[in-house]
GROMACS .gro file of C-alpha atoms in nm:
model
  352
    1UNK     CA    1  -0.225  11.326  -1.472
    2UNK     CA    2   0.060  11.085  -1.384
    3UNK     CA    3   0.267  10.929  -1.683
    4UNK     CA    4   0.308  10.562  -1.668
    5UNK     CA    5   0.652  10.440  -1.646
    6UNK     CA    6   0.696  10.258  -1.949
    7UNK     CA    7   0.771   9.888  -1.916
    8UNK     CA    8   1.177   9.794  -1.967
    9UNK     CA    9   1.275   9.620  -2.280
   10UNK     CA   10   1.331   9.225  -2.250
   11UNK     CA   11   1.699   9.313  -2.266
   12UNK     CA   12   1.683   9.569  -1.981
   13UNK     CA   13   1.498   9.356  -1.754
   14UNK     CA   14   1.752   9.092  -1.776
   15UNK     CA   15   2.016   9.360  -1.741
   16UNK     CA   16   1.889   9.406  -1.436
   17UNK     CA   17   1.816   9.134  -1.260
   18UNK     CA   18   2.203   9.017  -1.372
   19UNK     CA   19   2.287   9.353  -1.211
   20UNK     CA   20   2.067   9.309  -0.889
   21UNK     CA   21   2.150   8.945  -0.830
   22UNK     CA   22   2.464   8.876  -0.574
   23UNK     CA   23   2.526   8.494  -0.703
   24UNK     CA   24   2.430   8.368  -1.040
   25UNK     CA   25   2.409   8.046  -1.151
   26UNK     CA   26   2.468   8.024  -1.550
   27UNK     CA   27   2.299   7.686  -1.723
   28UNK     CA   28   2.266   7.568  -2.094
   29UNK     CA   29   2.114   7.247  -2.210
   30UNK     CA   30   2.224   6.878  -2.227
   31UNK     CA   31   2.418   6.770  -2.505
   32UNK     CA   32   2.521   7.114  -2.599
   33UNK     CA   33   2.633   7.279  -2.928
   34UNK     CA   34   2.799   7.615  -3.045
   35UNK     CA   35   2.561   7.818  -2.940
   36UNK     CA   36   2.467   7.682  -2.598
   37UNK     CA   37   2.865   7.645  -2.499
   38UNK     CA   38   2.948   8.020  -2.673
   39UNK     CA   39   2.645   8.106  -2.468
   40UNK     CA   40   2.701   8.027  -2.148
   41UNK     CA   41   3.071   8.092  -2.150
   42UNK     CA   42   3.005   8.430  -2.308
   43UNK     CA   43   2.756   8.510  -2.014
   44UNK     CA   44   3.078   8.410  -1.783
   45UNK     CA   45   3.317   8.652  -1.980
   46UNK     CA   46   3.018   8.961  -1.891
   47UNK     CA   47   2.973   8.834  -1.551
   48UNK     CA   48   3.364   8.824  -1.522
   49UNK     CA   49   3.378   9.206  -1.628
   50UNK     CA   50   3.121   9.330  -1.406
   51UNK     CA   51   3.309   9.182  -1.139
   52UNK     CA   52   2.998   8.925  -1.045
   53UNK     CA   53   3.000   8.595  -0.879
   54UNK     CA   54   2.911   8.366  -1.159
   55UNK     CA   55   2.890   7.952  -1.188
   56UNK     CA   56   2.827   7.786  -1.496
   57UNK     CA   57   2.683   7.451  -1.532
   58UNK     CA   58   2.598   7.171  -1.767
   59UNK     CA   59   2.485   6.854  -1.722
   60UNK     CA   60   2.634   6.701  -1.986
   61UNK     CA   61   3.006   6.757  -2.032
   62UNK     CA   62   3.111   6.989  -2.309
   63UNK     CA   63   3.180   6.784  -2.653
   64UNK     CA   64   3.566   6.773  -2.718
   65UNK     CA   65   3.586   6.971  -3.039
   66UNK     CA   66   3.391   7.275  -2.775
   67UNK     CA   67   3.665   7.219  -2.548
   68UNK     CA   68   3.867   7.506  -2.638
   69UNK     CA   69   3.669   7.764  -2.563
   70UNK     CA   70   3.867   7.969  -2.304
   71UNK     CA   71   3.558   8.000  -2.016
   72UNK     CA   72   3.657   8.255  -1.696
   73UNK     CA   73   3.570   7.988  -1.479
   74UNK     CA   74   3.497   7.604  -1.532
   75UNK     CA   75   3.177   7.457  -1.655
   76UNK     CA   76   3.093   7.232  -1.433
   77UNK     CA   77   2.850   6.898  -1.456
   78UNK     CA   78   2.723   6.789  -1.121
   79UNK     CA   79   2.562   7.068  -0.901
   80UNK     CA   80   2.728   6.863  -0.631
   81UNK     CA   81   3.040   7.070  -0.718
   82UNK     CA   82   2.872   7.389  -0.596
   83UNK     CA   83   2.937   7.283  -0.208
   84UNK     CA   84   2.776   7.521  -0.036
   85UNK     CA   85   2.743   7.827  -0.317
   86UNK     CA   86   2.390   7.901  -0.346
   87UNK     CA   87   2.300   8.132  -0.638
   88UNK     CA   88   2.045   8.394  -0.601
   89UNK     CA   89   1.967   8.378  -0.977
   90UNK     CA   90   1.962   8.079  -1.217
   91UNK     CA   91   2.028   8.232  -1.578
   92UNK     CA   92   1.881   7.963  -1.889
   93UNK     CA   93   2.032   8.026  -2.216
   94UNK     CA   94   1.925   7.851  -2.508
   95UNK     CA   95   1.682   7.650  -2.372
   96UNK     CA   96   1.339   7.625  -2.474
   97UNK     CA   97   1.184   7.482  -2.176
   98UNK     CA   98   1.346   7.444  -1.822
   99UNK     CA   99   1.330   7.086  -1.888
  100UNK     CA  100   1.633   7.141  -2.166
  101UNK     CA  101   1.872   7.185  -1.902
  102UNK     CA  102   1.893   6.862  -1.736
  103UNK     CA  103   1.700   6.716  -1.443
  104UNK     CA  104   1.968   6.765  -1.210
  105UNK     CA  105   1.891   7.170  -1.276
  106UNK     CA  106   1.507   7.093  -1.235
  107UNK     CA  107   1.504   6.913  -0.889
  108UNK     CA  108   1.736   7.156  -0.780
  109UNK     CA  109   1.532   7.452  -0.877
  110UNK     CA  110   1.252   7.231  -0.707
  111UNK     CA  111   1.408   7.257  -0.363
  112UNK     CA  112   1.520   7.634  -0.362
  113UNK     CA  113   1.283   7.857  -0.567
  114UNK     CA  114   1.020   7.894  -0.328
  115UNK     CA  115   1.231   7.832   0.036
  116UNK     CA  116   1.494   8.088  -0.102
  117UNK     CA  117   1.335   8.292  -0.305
  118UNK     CA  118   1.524   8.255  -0.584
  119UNK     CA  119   1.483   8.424  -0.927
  120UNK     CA  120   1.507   8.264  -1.298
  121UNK     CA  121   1.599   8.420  -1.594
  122UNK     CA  122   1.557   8.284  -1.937
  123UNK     CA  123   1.810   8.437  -2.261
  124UNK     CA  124   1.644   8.221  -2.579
  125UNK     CA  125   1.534   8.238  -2.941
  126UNK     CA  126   1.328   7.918  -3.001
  127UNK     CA  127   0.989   7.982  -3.146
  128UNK     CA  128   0.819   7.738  -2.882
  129UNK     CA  129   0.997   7.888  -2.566
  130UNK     CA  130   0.645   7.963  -2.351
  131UNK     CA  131   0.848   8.268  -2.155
  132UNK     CA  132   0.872   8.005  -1.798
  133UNK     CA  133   1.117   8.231  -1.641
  134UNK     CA  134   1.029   8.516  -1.368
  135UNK     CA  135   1.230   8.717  -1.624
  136UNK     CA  136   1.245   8.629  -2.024
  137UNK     CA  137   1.423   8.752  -2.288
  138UNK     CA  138   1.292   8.528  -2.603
  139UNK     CA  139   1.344   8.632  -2.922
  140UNK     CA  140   1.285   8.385  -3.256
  141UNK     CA  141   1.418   8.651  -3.475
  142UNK     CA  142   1.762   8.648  -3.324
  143UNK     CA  143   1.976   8.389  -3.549
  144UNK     CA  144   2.131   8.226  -3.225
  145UNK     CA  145   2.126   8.326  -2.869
  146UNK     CA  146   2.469   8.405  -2.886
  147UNK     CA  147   2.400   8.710  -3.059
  148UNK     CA  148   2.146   8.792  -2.782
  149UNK     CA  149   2.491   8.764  -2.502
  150UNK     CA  150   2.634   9.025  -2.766
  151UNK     CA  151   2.334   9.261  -2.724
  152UNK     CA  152   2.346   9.231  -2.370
  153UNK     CA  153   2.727   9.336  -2.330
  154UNK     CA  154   2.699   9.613  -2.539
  155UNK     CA  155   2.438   9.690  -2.298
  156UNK     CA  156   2.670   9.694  -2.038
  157UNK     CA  157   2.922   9.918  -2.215
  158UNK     CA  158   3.167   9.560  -2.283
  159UNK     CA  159   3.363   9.564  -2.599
  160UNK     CA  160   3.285   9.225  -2.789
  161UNK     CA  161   3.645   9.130  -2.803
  162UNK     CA  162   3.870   8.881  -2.668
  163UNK     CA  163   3.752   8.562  -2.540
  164UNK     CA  164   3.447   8.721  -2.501
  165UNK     CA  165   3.451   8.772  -2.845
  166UNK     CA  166   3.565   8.494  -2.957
  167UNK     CA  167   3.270   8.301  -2.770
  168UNK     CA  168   2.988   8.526  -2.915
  169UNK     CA  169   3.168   8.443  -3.289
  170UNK     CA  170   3.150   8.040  -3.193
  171UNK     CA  171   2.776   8.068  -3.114
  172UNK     CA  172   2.675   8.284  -3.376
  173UNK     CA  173   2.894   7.997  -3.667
  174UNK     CA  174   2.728   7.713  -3.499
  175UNK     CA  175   2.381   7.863  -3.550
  176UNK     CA  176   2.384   7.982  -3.875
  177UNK     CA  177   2.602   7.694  -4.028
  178UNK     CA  178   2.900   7.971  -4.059
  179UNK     CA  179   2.634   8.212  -4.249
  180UNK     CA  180   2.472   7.959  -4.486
  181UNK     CA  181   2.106   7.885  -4.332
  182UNK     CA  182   1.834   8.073  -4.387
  183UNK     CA  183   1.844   8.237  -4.070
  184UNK     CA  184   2.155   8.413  -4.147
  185UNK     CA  185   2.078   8.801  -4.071
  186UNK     CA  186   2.252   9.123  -4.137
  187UNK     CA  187   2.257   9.162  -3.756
  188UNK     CA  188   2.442   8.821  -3.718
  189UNK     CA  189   2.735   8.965  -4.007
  190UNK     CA  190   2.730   9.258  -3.846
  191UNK     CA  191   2.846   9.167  -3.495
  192UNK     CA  192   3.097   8.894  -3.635
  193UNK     CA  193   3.245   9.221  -3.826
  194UNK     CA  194   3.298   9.435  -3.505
  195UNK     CA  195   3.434   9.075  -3.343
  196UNK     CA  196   3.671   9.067  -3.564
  197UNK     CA  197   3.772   9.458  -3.577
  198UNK     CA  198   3.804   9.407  -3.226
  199UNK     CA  199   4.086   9.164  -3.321
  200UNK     CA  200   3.931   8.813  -3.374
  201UNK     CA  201   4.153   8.608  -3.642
  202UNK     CA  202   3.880   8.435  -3.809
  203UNK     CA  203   4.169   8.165  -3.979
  204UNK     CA  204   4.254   8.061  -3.607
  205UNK     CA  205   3.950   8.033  -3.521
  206UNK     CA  206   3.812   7.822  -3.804
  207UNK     CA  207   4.123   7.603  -3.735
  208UNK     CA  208   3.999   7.500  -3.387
  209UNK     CA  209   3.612   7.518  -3.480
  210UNK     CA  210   3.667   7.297  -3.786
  211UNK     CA  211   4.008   7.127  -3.776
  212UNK     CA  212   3.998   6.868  -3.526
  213UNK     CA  213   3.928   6.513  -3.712
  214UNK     CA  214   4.051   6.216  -3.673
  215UNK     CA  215   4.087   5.973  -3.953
  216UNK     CA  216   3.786   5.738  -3.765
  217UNK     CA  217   3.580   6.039  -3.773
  218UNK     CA  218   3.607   6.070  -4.167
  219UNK     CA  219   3.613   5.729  -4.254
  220UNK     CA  220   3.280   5.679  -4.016
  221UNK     CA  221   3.082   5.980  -4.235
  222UNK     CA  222   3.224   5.766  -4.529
  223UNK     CA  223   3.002   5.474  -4.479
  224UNK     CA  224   2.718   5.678  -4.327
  225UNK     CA  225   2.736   5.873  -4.650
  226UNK     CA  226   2.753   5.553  -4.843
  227UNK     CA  227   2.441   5.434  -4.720
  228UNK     CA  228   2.227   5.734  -4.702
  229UNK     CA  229   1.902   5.745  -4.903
  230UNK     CA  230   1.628   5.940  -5.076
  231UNK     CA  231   1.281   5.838  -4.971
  232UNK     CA  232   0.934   5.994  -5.031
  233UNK     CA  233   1.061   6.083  -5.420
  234UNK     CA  234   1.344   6.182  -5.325
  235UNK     CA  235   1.257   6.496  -5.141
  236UNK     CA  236   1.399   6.322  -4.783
  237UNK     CA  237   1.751   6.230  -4.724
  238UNK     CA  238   1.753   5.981  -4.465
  239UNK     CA  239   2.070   5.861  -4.224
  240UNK     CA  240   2.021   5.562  -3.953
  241UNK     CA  241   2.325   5.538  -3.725
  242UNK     CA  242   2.380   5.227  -3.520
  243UNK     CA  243   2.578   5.184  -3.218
  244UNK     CA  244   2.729   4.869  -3.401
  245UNK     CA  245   2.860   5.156  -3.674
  246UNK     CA  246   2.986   5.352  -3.371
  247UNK     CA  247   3.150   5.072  -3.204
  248UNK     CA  248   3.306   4.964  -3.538
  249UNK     CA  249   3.470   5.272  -3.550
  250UNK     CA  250   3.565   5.359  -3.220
  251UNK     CA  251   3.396   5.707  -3.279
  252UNK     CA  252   3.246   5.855  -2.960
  253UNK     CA  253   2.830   6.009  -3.070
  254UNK     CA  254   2.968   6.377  -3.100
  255UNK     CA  255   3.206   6.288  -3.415
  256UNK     CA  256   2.793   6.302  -3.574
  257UNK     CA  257   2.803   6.685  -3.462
  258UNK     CA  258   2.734   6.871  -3.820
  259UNK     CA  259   2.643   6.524  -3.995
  260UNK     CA  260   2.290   6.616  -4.071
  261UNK     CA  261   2.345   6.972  -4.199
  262UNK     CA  262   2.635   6.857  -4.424
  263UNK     CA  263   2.346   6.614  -4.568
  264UNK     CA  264   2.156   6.973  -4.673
  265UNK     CA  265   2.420   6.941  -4.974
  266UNK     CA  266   2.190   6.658  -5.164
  267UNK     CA  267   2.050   6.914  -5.470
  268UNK     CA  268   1.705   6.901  -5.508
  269UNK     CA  269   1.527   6.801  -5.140
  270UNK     CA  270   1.357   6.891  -4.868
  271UNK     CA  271   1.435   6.765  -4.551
  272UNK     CA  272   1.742   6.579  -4.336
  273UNK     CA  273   1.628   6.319  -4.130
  274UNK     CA  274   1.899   6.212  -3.907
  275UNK     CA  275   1.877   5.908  -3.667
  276UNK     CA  276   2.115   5.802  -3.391
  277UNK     CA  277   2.155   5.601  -3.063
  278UNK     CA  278   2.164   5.802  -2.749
  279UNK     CA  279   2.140   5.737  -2.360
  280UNK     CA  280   1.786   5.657  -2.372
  281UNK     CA  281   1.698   5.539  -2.726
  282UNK     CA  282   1.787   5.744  -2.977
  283UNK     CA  283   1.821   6.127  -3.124
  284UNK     CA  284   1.599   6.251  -3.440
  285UNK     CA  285   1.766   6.558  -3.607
  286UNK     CA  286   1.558   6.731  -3.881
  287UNK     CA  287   1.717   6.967  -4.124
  288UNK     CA  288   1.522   7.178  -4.406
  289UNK     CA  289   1.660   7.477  -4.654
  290UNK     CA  290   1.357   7.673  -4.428
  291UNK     CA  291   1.060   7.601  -4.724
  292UNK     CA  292   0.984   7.321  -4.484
  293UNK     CA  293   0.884   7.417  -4.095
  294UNK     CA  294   1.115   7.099  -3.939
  295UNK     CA  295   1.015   7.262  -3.581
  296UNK     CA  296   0.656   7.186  -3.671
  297UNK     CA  297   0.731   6.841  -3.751
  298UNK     CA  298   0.942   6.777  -3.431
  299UNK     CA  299   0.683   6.920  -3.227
  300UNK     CA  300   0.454   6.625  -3.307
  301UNK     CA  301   0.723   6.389  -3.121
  302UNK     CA  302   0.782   6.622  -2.827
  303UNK     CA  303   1.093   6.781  -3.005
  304UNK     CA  304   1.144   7.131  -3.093
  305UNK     CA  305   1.388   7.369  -3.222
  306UNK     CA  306   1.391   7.599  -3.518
  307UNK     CA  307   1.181   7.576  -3.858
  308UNK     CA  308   1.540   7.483  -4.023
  309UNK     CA  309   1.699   7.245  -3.752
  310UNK     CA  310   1.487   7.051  -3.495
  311UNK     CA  311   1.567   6.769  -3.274
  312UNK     CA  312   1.355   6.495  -3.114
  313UNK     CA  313   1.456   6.248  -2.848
  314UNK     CA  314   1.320   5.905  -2.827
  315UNK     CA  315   1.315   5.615  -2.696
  316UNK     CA  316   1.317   5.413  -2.995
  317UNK     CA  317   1.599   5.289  -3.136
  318UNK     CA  318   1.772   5.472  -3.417
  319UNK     CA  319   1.548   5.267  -3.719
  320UNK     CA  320   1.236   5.256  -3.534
  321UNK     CA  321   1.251   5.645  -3.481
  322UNK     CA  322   1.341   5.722  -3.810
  323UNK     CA  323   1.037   5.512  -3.961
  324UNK     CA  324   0.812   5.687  -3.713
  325UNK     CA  325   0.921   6.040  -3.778
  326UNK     CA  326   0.927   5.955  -4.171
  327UNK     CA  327   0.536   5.953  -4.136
  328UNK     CA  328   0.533   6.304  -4.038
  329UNK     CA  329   0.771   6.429  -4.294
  330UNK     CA  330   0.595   6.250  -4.572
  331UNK     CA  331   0.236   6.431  -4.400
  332UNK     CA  332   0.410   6.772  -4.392
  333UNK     CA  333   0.535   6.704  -4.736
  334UNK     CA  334   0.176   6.535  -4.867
  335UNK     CA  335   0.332   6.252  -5.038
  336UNK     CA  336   0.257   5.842  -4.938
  337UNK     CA  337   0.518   5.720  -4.675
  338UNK     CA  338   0.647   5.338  -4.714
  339UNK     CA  339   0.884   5.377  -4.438
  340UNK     CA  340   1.286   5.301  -4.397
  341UNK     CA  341   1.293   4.960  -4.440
  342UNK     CA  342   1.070   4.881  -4.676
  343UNK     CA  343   1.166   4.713  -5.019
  344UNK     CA  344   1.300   4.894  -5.305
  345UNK     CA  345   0.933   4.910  -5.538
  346UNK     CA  346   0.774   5.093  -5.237
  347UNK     CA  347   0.681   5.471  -5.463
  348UNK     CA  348   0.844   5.636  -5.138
  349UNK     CA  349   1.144   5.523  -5.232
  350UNK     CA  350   1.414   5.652  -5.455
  351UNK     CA  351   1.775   5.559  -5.581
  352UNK     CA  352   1.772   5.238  -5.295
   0.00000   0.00000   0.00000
């Protein structure tokens, strides 16, 4: 009787595709954080030391305090700038749906996959991701995906050091809100340790992950924090942001980046609800201690994300979205809902 071959581990089967694949094509989603931008430049930094022909792409253009993140190659923002580089593989990471990356990356994909026979591969840990890839590599457990780019260069026999490294360290801080959430594992400590063994200064690198404010930036999360509240009693922190506040301050939308999980410090609730304008309408951010499943919540808007940190985009504006999302928070929480803006007598409310 034959043996059957035993089917390759997630990891391996990306290993080899990456291996197989002449031209790869390395995307992340819009609007990216740590972990999509340590991500995809770590990807680039494995690519680089197997010698393959790698492009990275996303559609939005990496935040300034990302920006120094040494990348082998640039990130670019408009496929345009491929000319007439075709990839033979399109690699997601950290996306939970194609759709994440942009739809410049969907109506190209649209065009190609069939006429060229080209070949997706998906590197992710969100809960919702439903595996759309030829080849997937989801796994929730991991605390970011960055940790997954770790796993796959050791796979490859690369030492997690340098700017590789220092990429892998970037994701892995982002995710886990430099080791404070909940999803803070011993695997996550673990490889930070042998990144910095391997020669990673964590003091420099906090200095250029966290020491790059401007004095509008801090006196902006002044009067956002002077006008946050505690709804729904007082288990919901709630923060509207207004383009007029933005404007005021001259503060471009990423000086918000870590506003909502700093709000995490109010003692004694439940969730973050963070509202702000964006391109269409306006960004949701959800934030929990874990007890309450934010991803759930977000779902019921079309967001998703993690049961700690969710996002949702809308197309109300910033007040109109947070009253709407409110309801499902005060559901999830089973207590009555009066809303934002309603007055100060409303039982929802607290310390207005």
């Amino acid at each position: 009787m034959f043996e059957m071959s035993p089917e390759p581990l997630p990891i391996q089967a990306v290993a080899r595709s990456l291996s197989s694949a002449g031209r790869i094509l390395a995307v992340t989603h819009v609007n990216p954080d740590g972990d999509a931008v340590g991500s995809l430049v770590g990807l680039g930094h494995i690519a680089a030391a197997l010698r393959s022909d790698i492009r990275l792409y996303c559609e939005t253009p990496i935040p300034p305090h990302l920006a120094w993140l040494r990348s082998p190659t640039p990130i670019l923002s408009a496929l345009a700038d491929l000319g007439d580089w075709t990839p033979d593989r399109v690699v997601f990471l950290d996306c939970a749906d194609g759709k994440r990356a942009g739809a410049g990356i969907v109506a190209y994909l649209a065009g190609r996959r069939d006429k060229n026979g080209l070949k997706t591969v998906c590197i992710d840990h969100h809960v919702a991701n439903p595996n759309f890839a030829d080849t997937n590599w989801v796994d929730p457990g991991m605390s970011a995906t960055g940790m997954m780019i770790a796993l796959l260069a050791k796979e490859f026999g690369i030492p997690l050091s340098g700017d590789l490294g220092e990429a892998v360290c970037l994701a892995i801080v982002s995710d886990t809100g430099s080791f404070s959430y909940a999803n803070t594992s011993a695997l996550a400590l673990e490889l930070t340790a042998e990144i910095v063994r391997n020669g990673l200064s964590m003091a420099d690198f906090t200095t250029k992950y966290e020491n790059h404010w401007t004095l509008n930036r801090m006196h902006l999360w002044g009067v956002l924090m002077r006008e946050v509240r505690l709804l729904c009693d007082g288990k919901v922190v709630v923060s509207v942001v207004t383009d007029e506040m933005l404007e005021r301050y001259n503060a471009p939308r990423a000086y918000l980046e870590g506003y909502a999980s700093w709000l995490r410090r109010l003692a004694n609730t439940k969730v973050v609800l963070l509202a702000r304008p964006s391109r269409n309408g306006s960004k949701v951010s959800l934030r929990s201690m874990g007890d309450v499943d934010v991803q759930k919540i977000a779902a019921e808007y079309g967001g998703g994300g993690h049961k700690g940190a969710a996002g949702i985009d809308m197309t109300e504006q910033p007040r109109e979205a947070a009253d709407k999302v409110l309801e499902g928070i005060c559901r999830a929480l089973g207590v009555p809902c009066g809303g934002v803006h309603p007055c100060s007598l409303d039982p929802c409310r607290q310390g207005l």
